[in-house]
XYZ file of C-alpha atoms in Angstrom:
468
model
C 79.456 31.747 -7.752
C 81.695 29.626 -9.772
C 82.289 29.703 -14.116
C 84.093 27.086 -15.642
C 84.841 25.799 -18.805
C 84.545 22.395 -20.667
C 85.962 21.924 -23.676
C 83.776 18.827 -25.484
C 84.957 17.853 -28.383
C 82.641 15.382 -30.800
C 83.349 13.541 -33.645
C 82.635 15.874 -36.485
C 82.829 19.222 -34.183
C 84.015 21.025 -30.565
C 82.251 23.506 -29.176
C 84.444 25.320 -25.294
C 81.585 25.811 -22.665
C 80.937 27.959 -19.854
C 79.150 26.971 -17.417
C 78.407 29.059 -14.077
C 78.072 26.823 -10.645
C 76.213 27.925 -7.529
C 73.558 27.400 -4.659
C 70.245 26.141 -6.577
C 72.180 28.085 -10.094
C 73.840 25.507 -13.009
C 73.722 27.641 -15.979
C 76.014 27.067 -19.614
C 76.880 29.383 -21.174
C 77.929 29.030 -25.904
C 81.487 30.330 -25.803
C 82.311 28.854 -29.471
C 82.613 26.655 -31.958
C 84.906 24.766 -33.918
C 85.002 22.019 -37.134
C 85.924 18.367 -36.432
C 86.767 17.011 -39.639
C 88.774 13.907 -40.546
C 91.412 14.215 -43.262
C 92.849 11.315 -45.758
C 96.090 11.796 -46.540
C 97.915 8.911 -47.912
C 95.657 5.958 -47.767
C 94.804 6.691 -43.695
C 92.097 8.969 -41.826
C 93.056 11.146 -39.970
C 91.821 13.880 -37.291
C 93.821 16.847 -37.619
C 94.806 17.677 -33.610
C 95.234 20.735 -34.108
C 93.263 21.993 -35.564
C 90.987 21.232 -32.683
C 94.031 22.085 -29.853
C 93.891 25.833 -31.571
C 89.981 25.418 -31.231
C 90.105 24.936 -28.004
C 92.738 27.504 -27.379
C 90.282 29.800 -29.763
C 87.503 28.875 -26.791
C 89.106 29.243 -23.889
C 90.554 32.989 -24.568
C 86.681 33.572 -25.528
C 85.705 32.309 -22.554
C 88.147 34.458 -20.438
C 89.205 34.165 -16.628
C 87.446 30.103 -15.582
C 87.940 28.355 -11.868
C 89.040 24.940 -13.886
C 88.951 23.340 -17.387
C 87.616 19.994 -18.342
C 87.767 18.204 -21.497
C 86.205 15.274 -22.680
C 86.150 13.381 -26.159
C 84.863 10.349 -28.054
C 87.157 7.198 -26.849
C 89.704 4.429 -27.931
C 91.139 7.718 -30.086
C 94.909 7.991 -29.024
C 98.043 9.762 -29.704
C 101.584 8.765 -29.570
C 105.019 10.625 -28.406
C 108.252 10.264 -28.745
C 110.855 10.451 -25.827
C 110.547 14.479 -25.758
C 107.122 14.458 -25.436
C 106.735 15.341 -29.097
C 103.560 13.946 -31.084
C 103.686 11.000 -33.458
C 101.410 12.379 -35.953
C 98.761 13.227 -36.650
C 95.767 10.247 -34.639
C 94.490 7.590 -36.722
C 90.350 7.602 -37.225
C 88.800 4.949 -35.365
C 86.741 5.300 -39.222
C 89.930 4.022 -40.768
C 90.195 0.488 -42.018
C 92.880 -0.499 -40.978
C 90.950 -2.191 -38.450
C 89.542 -4.961 -41.010
C 90.238 -8.105 -40.097
C 91.956 -7.712 -37.264
C 89.858 -8.547 -34.180
C 89.653 -11.797 -35.842
C 93.870 -12.240 -35.350
C 93.065 -11.241 -32.270
C 90.713 -13.906 -30.968
C 93.114 -16.103 -32.155
C 95.027 -15.326 -29.451
C 93.224 -14.489 -27.001
C 89.340 -15.893 -27.417
C 86.683 -13.539 -27.447
C 85.862 -15.152 -23.834
C 87.957 -14.541 -22.689
C 88.895 -11.420 -23.209
C 85.149 -9.733 -22.598
C 86.295 -11.585 -18.270
C 88.908 -9.586 -18.642
C 87.551 -6.514 -19.575
C 83.737 -6.119 -20.329
C 84.388 -4.168 -22.913
C 81.980 -5.259 -25.957
C 83.430 -6.544 -29.529
C 84.149 -2.725 -32.244
C 86.351 -3.275 -34.381
C 87.912 -0.076 -34.077
C 88.835 -0.547 -30.581
C 91.990 1.030 -28.828
C 92.887 -2.976 -28.734
C 93.124 -3.772 -32.606
C 93.901 0.022 -33.261
C 97.324 -1.712 -31.721
C 97.747 -4.655 -33.121
C 96.846 -3.362 -36.420
C 100.466 -0.269 -36.450
C 102.217 -2.892 -34.659
C 105.567 -2.667 -36.071
C 105.276 0.236 -37.684
C 107.829 2.618 -37.669
C 105.700 5.214 -34.961
C 104.705 2.858 -33.126
C 108.100 1.646 -32.523
C 109.469 5.523 -32.165
C 106.799 5.968 -29.519
C 107.398 6.183 -25.768
C 103.515 6.673 -24.060
C 100.314 6.815 -25.523
C 98.100 8.959 -24.632
C 93.492 9.619 -25.600
C 92.065 12.509 -27.028
C 91.255 14.013 -24.201
C 94.577 12.626 -22.178
C 96.590 15.029 -25.405
C 94.759 17.982 -25.196
C 95.161 18.233 -20.682
C 98.699 17.084 -22.091
C 99.061 20.204 -24.320
C 98.013 22.798 -22.578
C 99.625 21.720 -18.547
C 102.953 19.704 -19.312
C 101.243 16.982 -16.956
C 100.786 13.291 -18.456
C 97.728 10.013 -17.216
C 94.685 8.439 -18.396
C 91.553 9.560 -16.426
C 89.993 6.083 -16.691
C 86.877 6.316 -18.341
C 87.829 6.690 -21.582
C 90.795 4.165 -20.573
C 88.079 1.666 -19.927
C 87.171 2.152 -23.701
C 90.252 1.058 -23.997
C 89.943 -2.835 -23.864
C 93.312 -2.608 -21.518
C 91.865 -2.497 -18.307
C 90.974 -5.101 -16.094
C 87.192 -4.018 -15.390
C 87.653 -6.026 -11.630
C 90.612 -4.364 -11.081
C 90.883 -1.130 -12.360
C 94.245 -1.585 -13.349
C 95.800 -1.369 -16.479
C 96.170 -5.255 -18.296
C 99.832 -5.716 -18.525
C 100.220 -8.687 -19.296
C 96.627 -9.159 -21.598
C 99.131 -6.084 -23.013
C 102.377 -8.161 -23.420
C 100.672 -11.332 -25.404
C 99.538 -9.018 -27.957
C 102.673 -7.700 -28.015
C 101.519 -4.522 -26.692
C 103.759 -2.555 -24.918
C 102.577 -1.769 -20.786
C 105.788 1.042 -20.748
C 103.213 3.010 -23.480
C 100.558 3.685 -21.480
C 100.266 6.151 -19.123
C 99.558 6.343 -14.561
C 95.357 5.978 -14.173
C 93.667 9.217 -12.778
C 90.249 9.144 -11.552
C 87.967 11.897 -12.674
C 87.906 15.190 -10.211
C 92.105 14.476 -9.815
C 93.395 18.105 -10.439
C 95.777 17.318 -13.204
C 97.565 21.037 -12.672
C 97.450 25.147 -13.563
C 97.448 25.902 -17.833
C 101.485 26.594 -18.383
C 101.423 30.342 -19.044
C 102.626 30.545 -23.123
C 99.084 28.503 -23.832
C 97.922 32.026 -23.466
C 94.586 31.383 -21.372
C 95.780 32.339 -17.691
C 96.266 29.809 -15.705
C 94.034 27.694 -14.374
C 93.687 23.961 -13.374
C 92.686 21.187 -15.463
C 89.932 19.027 -13.786
C 90.189 15.433 -14.997
C 85.887 14.667 -15.801
C 85.192 11.694 -17.160
C 87.102 12.545 -20.604
C 85.518 9.531 -22.273
C 81.850 11.817 -23.643
C 79.547 9.644 -22.454
C 80.595 9.404 -18.654
C 80.227 12.811 -18.782
C 77.013 12.592 -20.785
C 75.474 10.282 -17.707
C 76.077 12.419 -14.707
C 74.802 14.478 -16.580
C 70.387 12.523 -16.538
C 68.859 13.800 -14.499
C 66.854 10.519 -12.681
C 65.339 10.978 -9.657
C 65.493 7.549 -8.631
C 68.431 4.501 -10.295
C 65.172 3.017 -11.757
C 66.238 4.572 -15.163
C 67.921 3.769 -19.058
C 69.659 6.715 -20.353
C 70.297 6.932 -24.137
C 72.749 8.842 -24.500
C 72.102 9.862 -27.877
C 74.159 12.002 -30.630
C 76.000 10.531 -33.654
C 75.846 7.652 -31.728
C 73.431 6.030 -29.095
C 75.023 4.960 -27.000
C 72.337 2.942 -24.495
C 72.344 1.688 -20.681
C 71.878 1.864 -16.984
C 74.149 2.824 -14.568
C 75.298 0.135 -11.704
C 78.011 -0.644 -8.996
C 79.445 -3.843 -11.206
C 80.804 -5.070 -14.124
C 77.523 -7.798 -16.137
C 80.281 -10.552 -17.203
C 78.433 -13.288 -17.866
C 78.529 -14.824 -21.708
C 74.712 -14.140 -22.877
C 75.835 -10.272 -21.961
C 78.995 -11.204 -23.803
C 76.719 -12.153 -27.065
C 75.041 -8.892 -26.331
C 77.845 -6.673 -27.035
C 77.034 -5.071 -24.178
C 80.650 -3.010 -22.925
C 81.352 -2.358 -18.917
C 82.867 1.089 -19.102
C 84.282 3.107 -16.323
C 81.611 6.011 -15.179
C 81.897 8.873 -12.372
C 82.392 8.321 -8.605
C 82.567 3.893 -9.423
C 80.289 3.599 -11.501
C 79.850 0.939 -14.321
C 77.968 2.144 -17.131
C 76.469 -1.094 -18.669
C 76.141 -0.042 -22.534
C 75.353 -1.145 -26.178
C 76.240 1.321 -28.984
C 73.834 1.982 -31.333
C 74.277 3.008 -34.481
C 72.681 6.435 -33.696
C 71.415 9.232 -35.927
C 75.207 9.235 -38.193
C 73.070 7.821 -40.911
C 70.757 10.742 -40.916
C 74.104 12.742 -40.578
C 75.861 11.334 -43.539
C 71.914 11.343 -45.300
C 72.060 15.104 -44.644
C 75.284 16.045 -45.559
C 75.166 13.796 -49.092
C 71.387 16.013 -49.104
C 73.115 19.542 -48.890
C 72.215 20.133 -45.101
C 67.828 20.868 -46.457
C 65.790 22.302 -43.782
C 66.017 19.108 -41.263
C 62.673 20.759 -39.042
C 60.850 20.403 -42.102
C 62.144 16.493 -43.218
C 61.220 15.373 -39.258
C 57.978 17.134 -40.630
C 56.980 15.728 -43.818
C 59.585 11.891 -42.408
C 56.379 12.130 -39.124
C 53.330 12.169 -41.983
C 55.060 8.687 -44.200
C 53.075 5.659 -42.801
C 55.010 4.151 -39.918
C 57.527 0.732 -40.454
C 56.837 1.936 -44.228
C 60.636 1.087 -44.395
C 63.326 -0.557 -41.474
C 66.730 -1.386 -41.211
C 69.033 -2.682 -39.012
C 70.807 -0.501 -38.197
C 73.195 -2.828 -36.146
C 74.952 -3.672 -39.691
C 78.895 -2.980 -40.894
C 77.489 -1.663 -43.895
C 76.089 1.562 -42.316
C 79.343 2.081 -40.141
C 81.572 4.219 -43.258
C 81.652 7.455 -44.274
C 80.213 8.342 -47.249
C 77.315 5.863 -49.965
C 75.031 7.009 -46.571
C 70.953 7.118 -48.666
C 72.330 4.976 -51.394
C 73.539 1.833 -48.751
C 70.023 2.326 -47.254
C 68.622 2.209 -50.081
C 70.401 -1.189 -51.680
C 69.014 -2.548 -48.016
C 65.369 -1.933 -48.522
C 65.284 -2.803 -52.493
C 64.232 0.650 -53.962
C 64.337 3.843 -54.042
C 62.662 5.706 -51.812
C 62.824 9.536 -51.556
C 64.160 11.529 -48.751
C 60.920 12.248 -46.098
C 60.269 7.883 -46.400
C 64.401 7.662 -45.614
C 64.357 9.898 -42.504
C 61.565 8.359 -41.602
C 62.945 4.929 -42.118
C 65.859 5.807 -39.834
C 64.111 6.964 -37.760
C 61.694 4.512 -36.974
C 64.385 1.895 -37.254
C 66.286 3.708 -34.579
C 63.676 3.509 -32.748
C 63.427 -0.307 -32.227
C 67.509 -0.169 -31.860
C 66.339 2.183 -28.874
C 63.800 -0.374 -27.740
C 65.555 -3.492 -28.209
C 69.207 -2.499 -26.611
C 66.792 -0.543 -23.677
C 65.552 -4.140 -23.420
C 68.643 -5.987 -23.196
C 70.222 -3.742 -20.763
C 66.926 -4.681 -18.646
C 66.844 -8.468 -19.453
C 70.690 -8.761 -18.647
C 71.758 -6.749 -15.941
C 68.028 -6.776 -13.541
C 68.205 -3.320 -12.918
C 65.073 -2.151 -13.639
C 63.423 1.347 -16.273
C 60.933 2.562 -15.356
C 61.877 6.087 -17.458
C 63.824 6.897 -20.650
C 66.211 9.378 -19.825
C 66.907 11.132 -23.476
C 69.683 13.129 -23.359
C 72.689 14.635 -26.270
C 71.283 16.506 -29.725
C 68.838 13.758 -30.272
C 66.519 15.804 -27.105
C 65.540 17.674 -30.316
C 64.394 15.487 -31.966
C 59.969 15.186 -30.837
C 60.001 12.544 -34.089
C 62.269 10.165 -32.244
C 61.504 10.720 -28.553
C 58.004 9.547 -29.637
C 59.128 7.170 -31.197
C 61.434 6.157 -28.637
C 58.747 6.505 -25.590
C 56.191 4.134 -28.195
C 58.530 1.267 -29.170
C 60.519 1.158 -25.384
C 56.652 1.172 -24.257
C 57.887 3.503 -20.073
C 58.082 7.471 -20.785
C 60.744 9.497 -22.203
C 62.513 12.668 -20.902
C 64.096 14.179 -22.998
C 66.725 16.256 -22.159
C 69.243 18.155 -21.618
C 70.561 18.090 -24.734
C 74.226 19.251 -23.354
C 74.431 16.828 -20.832
C 77.532 15.708 -21.321
C 79.249 19.943 -21.019
C 77.052 19.520 -18.078
C 78.167 16.556 -16.774
C 81.672 18.140 -17.931
C 81.098 21.171 -15.434
C 79.353 19.556 -12.218
C 82.655 17.123 -11.294
C 84.784 19.948 -11.314
C 82.431 22.236 -9.595
C 82.701 19.773 -7.609
C 86.429 19.396 -7.366
C 86.817 23.242 -6.493
C 84.829 22.581 -3.804
C 81.688 24.766 -5.788
C 79.104 21.429 -4.705
C 79.126 19.022 -2.432
C 77.323 14.893 -2.247
C 77.080 12.312 -5.080
C 75.993 11.995 -8.166
C 72.224 12.400 -6.703
C 72.823 15.811 -5.141
C 74.242 16.839 -8.512
C 71.381 15.235 -10.587
C 68.882 17.201 -8.139
C 70.503 19.935 -9.467
C 70.023 18.850 -12.951
C 66.168 18.540 -12.015
C 66.015 22.070 -10.464
C 67.703 23.715 -13.311
C 67.605 21.868 -16.827
C 65.030 21.898 -19.284
C 63.303 18.645 -19.773
C 60.185 18.006 -22.071
C 58.030 14.811 -21.192
C 56.945 11.691 -23.664
C 54.547 9.132 -22.539
C 54.514 6.031 -24.621
C 51.355 5.450 -27.156
C 52.136 2.985 -29.284
C 51.126 0.009 -30.646
C 52.750 -2.516 -28.394
C 52.190 -5.037 -31.177
C 53.629 -3.164 -34.017
C 57.106 -3.115 -32.329
C 56.736 -6.678 -32.281
C 55.876 -7.328 -35.806
C 58.652 -5.203 -37.314
C 61.096 -6.458 -34.370
C 60.434 -10.276 -36.467
C 60.786 -7.983 -40.203
C 64.422 -7.859 -38.581
C 64.842 -10.689 -36.857
C 64.774 -9.486 -33.862
């Protein structure tokens, strides 16, 4: 039996989980949770990266002796190092407004179809490529000598070793989707220095031992699928390749697992992305707004009883109110209830607002699953929901109804489990491919099943209402 620490950093909180792995055994124990609260200073929204580092160190101390450490986080954001290796300021949050209008500026230099053919990435206004173009000419970027994505930065502080794990690197829109290497000519065209980017490394690579000064022992830090969605997809307990996954939290990442990218014009126009997965797979998916609107409403309401609100929402008639969650108006923090009401043209009560978000999210899941199936040619027999959304029974039932396919919900901690499984394989505790790791998940984790029971005509009608 071996124990691995999974450091999993989300957009609103971080945690360290201890995973015990052995023959027929895969157990997770929460060790430490800590907030991830952005800070606005001088008009810019930043991540408090030092507070996150402190939380990681405290979690590793509480975990006690472990056989390895893996780190995953959200995508696209980065830290800049100077020539001495010191961090140049707090990383900027992807929800900061500095990238407003930058995508159009980039498209004037590199047409969107050409950029998609090269990188396979969906157009999101906060992609790393747009952040770097927005930062062009700033003293901080001029002084920088190295760019590290968030998990790579934290791994560097633990080990002193620099690198770029490929699943997170693939979210920058600066990686060649066909070769798996940095697209240095594309960088140069946009005035981005290729020398900023570290050497790529694959999940399962041993980065190095923790430095003694960290005070948490000297286990190896192991590269995992450091984009949290990459680890979450490893943690999908699929029994066959004919599945779609929804990694549901602040965002819903909806897609299928492929062996090769889909780079058609139809795929680009549908805003699907081809991100690197573990073992050379492609995460063909689309970002859906996820539970962010609900989280923001709950925050505005003073964090009321969510189970009670969901029960009240279930009693609200279906489709009484729906919105298009892909509307960029829902992206910024603050004022979420007001923006929903503006879109509806009235001010419903809290239960109806929650039902509106649930129906609208299930509808977005339906649209993305069906598009993924159509664009990729991969048949979808079952939909797996993993992450925090797997706890939401109303959302899981509605998603099964909307998609017209069974939903298997769980594990909730798919990201940490995927993180631990890649570490365990690298350490030789377990063997095999993704199928073998997923078999261990099915053997050891609780999974709930929801059968479709909805009225297909009703879903089609509400889809037409939203212009879908």
